[in-house]
Amino acid sequence: MPTQTMSRLKVLISGGGIAGTALAFWLSKIGHDVTVVEWFPSLRTTGLQLDLRGHGIEVIKRMGLEHAFRERGAPEQGLQIVNSAGKRKAFFPANRTGKGLQSFTTDWEIMRGDLCQLLYYHSKDRAKYVFGTSVESFENKDDGVEVKLTNGNTDRYDLLVGADGIGSRTRRMMLGSSKIDEVDKADGFQPLRGVYIAYFTASWPMKEDEEYLATVYTATGRRAIMVRRHKPDKVQVYLICKSDSEKLRNAPKGDVKKEKEALAEIYQGAGWRIEEILKALKDADDFYLEHMGLVKLDSWSRGRVTLLGDAAYCPSASTGMGTTSAIVGAYVLAGEIGRHCKEGVDTKDGLVAALKDYEEKLRPFVHQVQKGISEDSGAWGSMMPSTPFGISVMNFLMGVVALLRLNIFGQWFLKEDIKWDLPKYEEILRK
């Protein structure tokens, strides 16, 4: 039987977000035939603020996109903690030194839509993007994977990559789940029990002398509010709570009206600027609610199908490492494909080796990012104050920490300090 050569792999990426566009950048750069399908009718340029940390910063530099990233960076200067009267109790500035761990606000802040546009712009002339469709089904074959799209088109690919987020349909199909449109523990999703985060933007004109800051307020009953200023007339609002509300738990996923009603009920009487926030919540047209959790799988690949980013190893928003994990994962997957899938190497053998090493190389990184994240740990475990006294003590301690210039977020809460060496793939860097 003649040996198949791999002058050009035919790859389908499901998902046009950060992970999918980053992988398209690398694979198309080394000459592979790459198609990205995205269910949304156009490139999704909405979404809130993201950041890069540690190894993710180095990958962006290796992509040659540092300058372009900086041009699009969000202007946030730091994070302040306030009490119910709006009085500042602690302030943590961004670390602009280029040394050490980042603080809560990094030196690499960007809006999700701007990062998507950046990666899309630098890959669209080499990769094909198809919007308004997604993967309906697929079947692994010995010589490829046969994929049917929701638009009715069917084609065969050498590799299918699921980069379709925490609720990945590709993951559920790969695992043979009977609940293709639902997320549950059977498909690798491990929820943080009762922990929810809602996102939306609001029109709040900037006040005189106001700075571009993230502002955090903690209310009783394990409720928190964060407002981040990114434009003179716009802020991002985050509502984070740990609640056993049946109304919230039973609200159908994506039923925005019921989700908003449940959150409004939970946040009634929370204090600070809650009335303004609840009005903005009611009017928001970009609202999104997420049940926080992790994705953990025994294997990220089956046959000619593999997973990337949140679809494979979502670390939860509490780690601050979701974007970095996606960017690093795309680099490692592309690097291993570049290393193993060369001219003269059997297509199947090359992919088997690449997917095996993708997992072996990246798992130690992912393990450290996800380590210790559970429903009983961190801010949503026993250390989260729920009484006025507990909140006052927490705010006082935060003030002391800020006064001593201790990087409490970088050192204790976020997961940037990973002991892992980023591989150097000459196969994808030299072209």
Coordinates of C-alpha atoms in Angstrom, one line a residue:
M1 CA 0.0 0.0 0.0
P2 CA 1.5 3.4 -1.0
T3 CA 2.6 5.8 1.8
Q4 CA 0.5 8.9 2.1
T5 CA 2.5 12.1 2.3
M6 CA 1.5 15.2 4.2
S7 CA 2.3 18.1 2.1
R8 CA -1.0 19.6 3.1
L9 CA -3.5 18.5 5.8
K10 CA -7.2 19.3 5.4
V11 CA -8.4 20.6 8.8
L12 CA -11.8 21.7 9.9
I13 CA -12.0 23.8 13.0
S14 CA -15.4 24.1 14.7
G15 CA -15.6 27.5 16.5
G16 CA -14.4 31.0 15.4
G17 CA -13.5 32.3 18.9
I18 CA -10.0 32.8 20.4
A19 CA -8.9 29.2 20.3
G20 CA -10.2 28.5 16.8
T21 CA -8.7 31.6 15.2
A22 CA -5.4 31.1 17.0
L23 CA -5.1 27.6 15.6
A24 CA -6.1 28.7 12.2
F25 CA -3.4 31.3 12.3
W26 CA -0.7 28.7 13.0
L27 CA -1.9 25.9 10.8
S28 CA -2.5 28.1 7.8
K29 CA 0.9 29.7 8.3
I30 CA 2.6 26.4 7.7
G31 CA 0.5 25.7 4.6
H32 CA -2.3 23.5 5.7
D33 CA -5.8 23.7 4.1
V34 CA -7.8 25.1 7.0
T35 CA -11.6 25.8 7.2
V36 CA -13.2 27.4 10.3
V37 CA -16.9 27.1 10.8
E38 CA -18.8 29.4 13.2
W39 CA -22.5 29.1 14.0
F40 CA -22.8 32.9 14.4
P41 CA -23.7 34.7 11.1
S42 CA -20.5 36.8 11.2
L43 CA -17.3 37.0 13.3
R44 CA -18.5 37.6 16.8
T45 CA -16.9 40.9 17.9
T46 CA -18.9 41.2 21.1
G47 CA -17.8 40.0 24.6
L48 CA -16.1 41.5 27.5
Q49 CA -12.5 42.0 28.7
L50 CA -9.8 39.4 28.5
D51 CA -6.2 39.3 29.4
L52 CA -3.0 37.3 28.7
R53 CA -0.7 36.0 31.4
G54 CA 2.6 34.2 31.5
H55 CA 3.1 31.8 28.6
G56 CA 0.2 33.4 26.7
I57 CA 2.2 36.6 26.4
E58 CA 5.2 34.7 25.0
V59 CA 3.0 33.0 22.4
I60 CA 1.5 36.3 21.2
K61 CA 5.1 37.5 20.8
R62 CA 6.0 34.4 18.8
M63 CA 3.0 35.1 16.6
G64 CA 4.5 38.5 15.8
L65 CA 1.4 40.2 17.1
E66 CA 2.7 42.1 20.1
H67 CA 2.5 45.5 18.5
A68 CA -0.9 44.9 17.0
F69 CA -2.2 43.6 20.4
R70 CA -0.9 46.7 22.2
E71 CA -2.6 49.0 19.7
R72 CA -6.0 47.4 20.6
G73 CA -5.3 47.1 24.3
A74 CA -8.0 48.0 26.9
P75 CA -7.1 51.0 29.0
E76 CA -7.8 49.6 32.5
Q77 CA -5.3 51.0 35.1
G78 CA -6.1 48.7 38.0
L79 CA -8.7 47.3 40.4
Q80 CA -10.3 49.1 43.4
I81 CA -12.4 47.5 46.1
V82 CA -15.3 49.7 47.5
N83 CA -17.8 49.4 50.3
S84 CA -21.6 50.0 50.0
A85 CA -21.1 53.7 50.2
G86 CA -18.7 53.6 47.2
K87 CA -15.7 54.4 49.3
R88 CA -12.4 52.9 48.2
K89 CA -11.0 50.4 50.6
A90 CA -8.1 49.0 48.5
F91 CA -6.5 49.7 45.2
F92 CA -4.3 47.3 43.1
P93 CA -2.6 48.9 40.1
A94 CA -1.7 47.0 37.0
N95 CA 1.9 45.7 36.9
R96 CA 3.5 47.8 34.1
T97 CA 7.1 46.8 34.9
G98 CA 7.3 43.9 32.6
K99 CA 8.7 41.8 35.5
G100 CA 7.1 39.3 37.9
L101 CA 3.5 38.2 38.0
Q102 CA 0.6 40.3 36.7
S103 CA -1.9 41.7 39.1
F104 CA -5.7 41.4 38.6
T105 CA -5.4 44.0 35.8
T106 CA -2.6 42.8 33.6
D107 CA -0.4 44.8 31.2
W108 CA -2.1 42.7 28.4
E109 CA -5.8 43.6 28.7
I110 CA -8.0 43.5 25.5
M111 CA -11.6 43.2 24.6
R112 CA -12.7 39.8 23.4
G113 CA -14.0 41.2 20.1
D114 CA -10.7 43.0 19.4
L115 CA -8.6 39.9 20.0
C116 CA -10.9 37.8 17.7
Q117 CA -10.6 40.5 15.0
L118 CA -6.8 40.6 15.4
L119 CA -6.5 36.8 15.0
Y120 CA -9.0 36.7 12.2
Y121 CA -7.4 39.5 10.3
H122 CA -4.0 37.7 10.4
S123 CA -5.4 34.4 9.2
K124 CA -8.3 35.1 6.9
D125 CA -6.2 35.4 3.7
R126 CA -4.8 31.9 4.3
A127 CA -7.7 30.1 6.0
K128 CA -11.3 29.8 4.9
Y129 CA -14.0 31.1 7.3
V130 CA -17.6 29.9 6.9
F131 CA -20.2 31.7 9.1
G132 CA -23.8 30.7 10.0
T133 CA -23.1 27.0 10.2
S134 CA -21.7 24.4 12.6
V135 CA -20.9 20.7 12.8
E136 CA -24.1 18.6 12.9
S137 CA -22.4 15.2 13.0
F138 CA -19.2 13.4 12.2
E139 CA -17.9 9.9 11.7
N140 CA -14.4 8.7 12.2
K141 CA -13.0 6.8 9.2
D142 CA -9.6 5.1 8.9
D143 CA -8.5 7.6 6.3
G144 CA -10.2 10.7 7.8
V145 CA -13.3 12.1 9.5
E146 CA -16.5 12.6 7.5
V147 CA -18.3 15.8 8.7
K148 CA -21.8 16.9 8.0
L149 CA -22.6 20.6 8.6
T150 CA -25.9 22.1 9.6
N151 CA -26.1 23.8 6.2
G152 CA -26.3 20.3 4.6
N153 CA -22.7 20.2 3.3
T154 CA -20.7 17.0 3.8
D155 CA -16.9 16.7 3.4
R156 CA -14.0 14.6 4.6
Y157 CA -11.1 16.0 6.5
D158 CA -7.9 14.7 7.9
L159 CA -8.6 16.3 11.3
L160 CA -11.6 17.9 13.0
V161 CA -10.8 20.3 15.9
G162 CA -13.5 21.2 18.4
A163 CA -12.8 24.8 19.6
D164 CA -16.4 25.5 20.4
G165 CA -16.2 26.5 24.0
I166 CA -17.2 25.2 27.4
G167 CA -20.6 23.9 26.0
S168 CA -18.9 22.2 23.1
R169 CA -21.2 20.1 21.0
T170 CA -18.1 18.6 19.3
R171 CA -17.0 17.3 22.8
R172 CA -20.4 15.8 23.5
M173 CA -20.6 14.1 20.1
M174 CA -17.0 12.8 20.5
L175 CA -17.9 11.3 23.8
G176 CA -21.1 9.8 22.5
S177 CA -23.4 11.8 24.8
S178 CA -27.1 11.4 24.3
K179 CA -27.6 15.1 25.4
I180 CA -25.9 16.9 22.5
D181 CA -27.5 20.3 23.4
E182 CA -27.0 20.1 27.1
V183 CA -23.9 20.4 29.3
D184 CA -23.5 18.0 32.2
K185 CA -21.0 16.0 34.2
A186 CA -21.2 13.1 31.8
D187 CA -19.4 15.2 29.1
G188 CA -16.6 16.3 31.3
F189 CA -18.1 19.5 32.6
Q190 CA -17.7 19.8 36.4
P191 CA -19.8 22.7 37.7
L192 CA -18.9 24.8 40.7
R193 CA -22.2 24.1 42.6
G194 CA -24.4 27.2 42.7
V195 CA -21.7 29.6 41.3
Y196 CA -23.0 31.8 38.5
I197 CA -21.5 34.8 36.6
A198 CA -23.5 37.1 34.4
Y199 CA -22.0 39.5 31.9
F200 CA -23.4 42.5 30.1
T201 CA -22.5 46.1 29.1
A202 CA -24.2 49.3 30.3
S203 CA -24.1 52.9 29.1
W204 CA -22.6 54.9 32.0
P205 CA -21.0 58.2 31.0
M206 CA -17.6 58.8 32.6
K207 CA -17.6 61.2 35.5
E208 CA -15.2 64.0 35.9
D209 CA -11.8 62.7 37.3
E210 CA -13.0 59.1 36.9
E211 CA -10.3 56.6 35.8
Y212 CA -10.4 53.5 33.8
L213 CA -10.7 51.0 36.6
A214 CA -12.2 47.7 37.6
T215 CA -14.4 48.3 40.7
V216 CA -15.4 45.4 42.9
Y217 CA -18.1 45.5 45.5
T218 CA -19.0 42.5 47.8
A219 CA -22.5 42.3 49.2
T220 CA -24.0 40.0 51.8
G221 CA -25.2 36.6 50.8
R222 CA -22.2 35.7 48.7
R223 CA -23.0 38.2 46.0
A224 CA -20.4 40.4 44.2
I225 CA -20.5 43.0 41.5
M226 CA -17.7 44.1 39.3
V227 CA -17.8 47.1 36.9
R228 CA -15.0 47.6 34.4
R229 CA -14.6 50.9 32.5
H230 CA -13.4 50.4 28.9
K231 CA -14.9 53.3 27.1
P232 CA -15.9 56.9 28.1
D233 CA -19.5 56.0 27.7
K234 CA -19.5 52.2 28.4
V235 CA -18.8 49.8 31.3
Q236 CA -18.8 46.1 31.6
V237 CA -20.9 44.6 34.4
Y238 CA -20.3 41.3 36.1
L239 CA -22.7 39.8 38.6
I240 CA -21.1 36.9 40.5
C241 CA -23.0 34.9 43.1
K242 CA -23.2 31.6 44.9
S243 CA -26.9 30.9 45.2
D244 CA -29.2 28.0 45.7
S245 CA -32.0 29.9 44.0
E246 CA -34.4 27.4 42.4
K247 CA -35.5 30.0 39.9
L248 CA -32.0 30.5 38.7
R249 CA -31.1 26.8 38.7
N250 CA -34.3 25.9 36.7
A251 CA -34.1 28.8 34.2
P252 CA -33.6 27.2 30.8
K253 CA -30.1 27.9 29.4
G254 CA -30.4 30.8 27.0
D255 CA -33.8 32.0 28.2
V256 CA -32.5 35.5 28.9
K257 CA -35.8 36.8 30.3
K258 CA -36.0 34.1 33.0
E259 CA -32.3 34.3 33.8
K260 CA -32.5 38.1 34.2
E261 CA -35.6 37.8 36.4
A262 CA -33.8 35.2 38.6
L263 CA -30.7 37.4 39.0
A264 CA -32.7 40.6 39.7
E265 CA -34.5 38.7 42.5
I266 CA -31.1 37.5 44.0
Y267 CA -29.5 41.0 43.8
Q268 CA -32.4 43.0 45.3
G269 CA -31.2 45.1 48.2
A270 CA -27.5 44.3 47.5
G271 CA -26.5 47.9 48.1
W272 CA -24.0 50.2 46.4
R273 CA -25.3 51.1 42.8
I274 CA -27.5 48.1 42.6
E275 CA -30.6 50.0 41.4
E276 CA -28.7 51.4 38.4
I277 CA -27.2 48.0 37.7
L278 CA -30.6 46.2 37.8
K279 CA -32.0 48.8 35.4
A280 CA -29.1 48.2 33.0
L281 CA -29.5 44.4 33.4
K282 CA -33.2 44.7 32.3
D283 CA -32.2 46.8 29.2
A284 CA -29.1 44.8 28.2
D285 CA -29.1 43.2 24.8
D286 CA -25.7 41.5 25.2
F287 CA -26.5 39.6 28.5
Y288 CA -24.9 36.2 29.0
L289 CA -25.2 33.9 32.0
E290 CA -22.7 31.1 32.8
H291 CA -22.7 28.4 35.4
M292 CA -19.1 28.4 36.4
G293 CA -17.2 25.2 36.2
L294 CA -14.3 23.2 34.8
V295 CA -13.9 20.8 31.9
K296 CA -11.9 17.7 32.7
L297 CA -11.4 14.8 30.3
D298 CA -9.4 11.6 30.4
S299 CA -8.5 12.2 26.8
W300 CA -8.8 15.2 24.5
S301 CA -8.9 13.2 21.2
R302 CA -10.6 10.3 19.6
G303 CA -9.6 9.1 16.2
R304 CA -9.3 12.1 13.9
V305 CA -11.2 14.4 16.3
T306 CA -9.5 16.5 19.0
L307 CA -10.5 19.4 21.3
L308 CA -8.9 22.7 22.1
G309 CA -9.4 25.5 24.6
D310 CA -12.4 25.6 26.9
A311 CA -13.9 22.7 25.0
A312 CA -11.1 20.4 26.3
Y313 CA -9.8 22.0 29.5
C314 CA -11.8 25.0 30.6
P315 CA -10.1 26.2 33.8
S316 CA -13.1 28.4 34.9
A317 CA -13.1 32.2 35.0
S318 CA -11.8 32.2 38.6
T319 CA -8.3 31.2 37.4
G320 CA -7.8 34.2 35.1
M321 CA -6.2 31.7 32.6
G322 CA -8.9 30.8 30.1
T323 CA -7.6 33.0 27.3
T324 CA -4.0 32.1 28.0
S325 CA -4.8 28.4 28.1
A326 CA -6.5 28.6 24.7
I327 CA -3.7 30.6 23.1
V328 CA -1.0 28.2 24.5
G329 CA -3.0 25.1 23.5
A330 CA -3.4 26.3 19.9
Y331 CA 0.3 26.9 19.7
V332 CA 1.2 23.4 21.1
L333 CA -1.3 21.6 18.9
A334 CA -0.1 23.4 15.8
G335 CA 3.5 22.8 16.9
E336 CA 3.1 19.1 17.3
I337 CA 1.3 18.8 14.0
G338 CA 4.2 20.7 12.4
R339 CA 6.7 18.4 14.1
H340 CA 5.1 15.1 13.3
C341 CA 3.2 15.6 10.0
K342 CA 5.9 16.1 7.5
E343 CA 6.4 15.2 3.8
G344 CA 6.9 11.4 3.6
V345 CA 5.2 10.6 6.9
D346 CA 2.0 8.5 6.7
T347 CA -1.0 10.9 7.4
K348 CA -2.6 8.7 10.0
D349 CA 0.7 7.9 11.8
G350 CA 1.7 11.6 11.9
L351 CA -1.6 12.7 13.4
V352 CA -1.7 9.9 16.0
A353 CA 1.8 11.0 17.1
A354 CA 0.9 14.7 17.0
L355 CA -2.3 14.3 19.1
K356 CA -0.5 12.1 21.6
D357 CA 2.3 14.6 22.1
Y358 CA -0.1 17.6 22.1
E359 CA -1.8 16.0 25.1
E360 CA 1.4 14.9 26.8
K361 CA 3.1 18.3 26.5
L362 CA 0.1 20.4 27.5
R363 CA -1.4 18.3 30.3
P364 CA 1.1 19.4 33.0
F365 CA 0.3 23.0 32.2
V366 CA -3.4 22.4 32.3
H367 CA -3.1 20.4 35.5
Q368 CA -1.4 23.3 37.3
V369 CA -4.0 25.8 36.0
Q370 CA -6.9 23.7 37.2
K371 CA -5.3 22.5 40.4
G372 CA -7.3 23.2 43.6
I373 CA -10.4 24.6 41.7
S374 CA -13.5 23.1 43.2
E375 CA -16.9 24.2 44.6
D376 CA -15.5 24.4 48.1
S377 CA -12.3 26.3 47.3
G378 CA -11.2 29.9 46.8
A379 CA -13.5 32.8 46.8
W380 CA -16.6 30.7 46.5
G381 CA -15.6 28.3 49.3
S382 CA -15.5 28.8 53.1
M383 CA -13.3 31.9 52.8
M384 CA -16.0 34.0 51.0
P385 CA -17.6 36.3 53.6
S386 CA -21.4 36.5 53.6
T387 CA -22.1 38.8 56.6
P388 CA -21.6 42.6 57.0
F389 CA -18.9 41.9 59.6
G390 CA -17.1 39.4 57.5
I391 CA -17.1 41.7 54.5
S392 CA -15.8 44.6 56.6
V393 CA -12.9 42.4 57.8
M394 CA -12.2 41.3 54.3
N395 CA -12.2 44.9 53.0
F396 CA -9.9 46.0 55.8
L397 CA -7.4 43.1 55.1
M398 CA -7.5 44.0 51.4
G399 CA -6.6 47.6 52.3
V400 CA -3.6 46.4 54.4
V401 CA -2.4 44.1 51.6
A402 CA -2.7 46.9 49.1
L403 CA -0.8 49.3 51.4
L404 CA 2.0 46.7 51.7
R405 CA 2.0 46.4 47.8
L406 CA 1.6 42.7 48.0
N407 CA 0.4 41.1 44.7
I408 CA -2.4 39.1 46.3
F409 CA -4.1 38.3 43.0
G410 CA -1.0 37.2 41.1
Q411 CA 0.4 35.1 43.9
W412 CA -2.6 33.7 45.7
F413 CA -5.8 33.7 43.6
L414 CA -4.9 33.6 39.9
K415 CA -3.0 30.8 38.2
E416 CA -0.3 32.5 36.2
D417 CA 2.7 31.1 38.1
I418 CA 3.0 27.9 36.2
K419 CA 6.2 25.8 36.4
W420 CA 6.3 24.6 32.8
D421 CA 8.5 25.2 29.8
L422 CA 6.8 26.5 26.7
P423 CA 8.1 24.3 23.8
K424 CA 9.8 25.9 20.9
Y425 CA 8.6 24.6 17.5
E426 CA 11.0 25.6 14.8
E427 CA 8.7 24.0 12.2
I428 CA 6.0 26.7 12.7
L429 CA 8.2 29.6 13.8
R430 CA 10.7 29.7 11.0
K431 CA 8.2 30.0 8.1

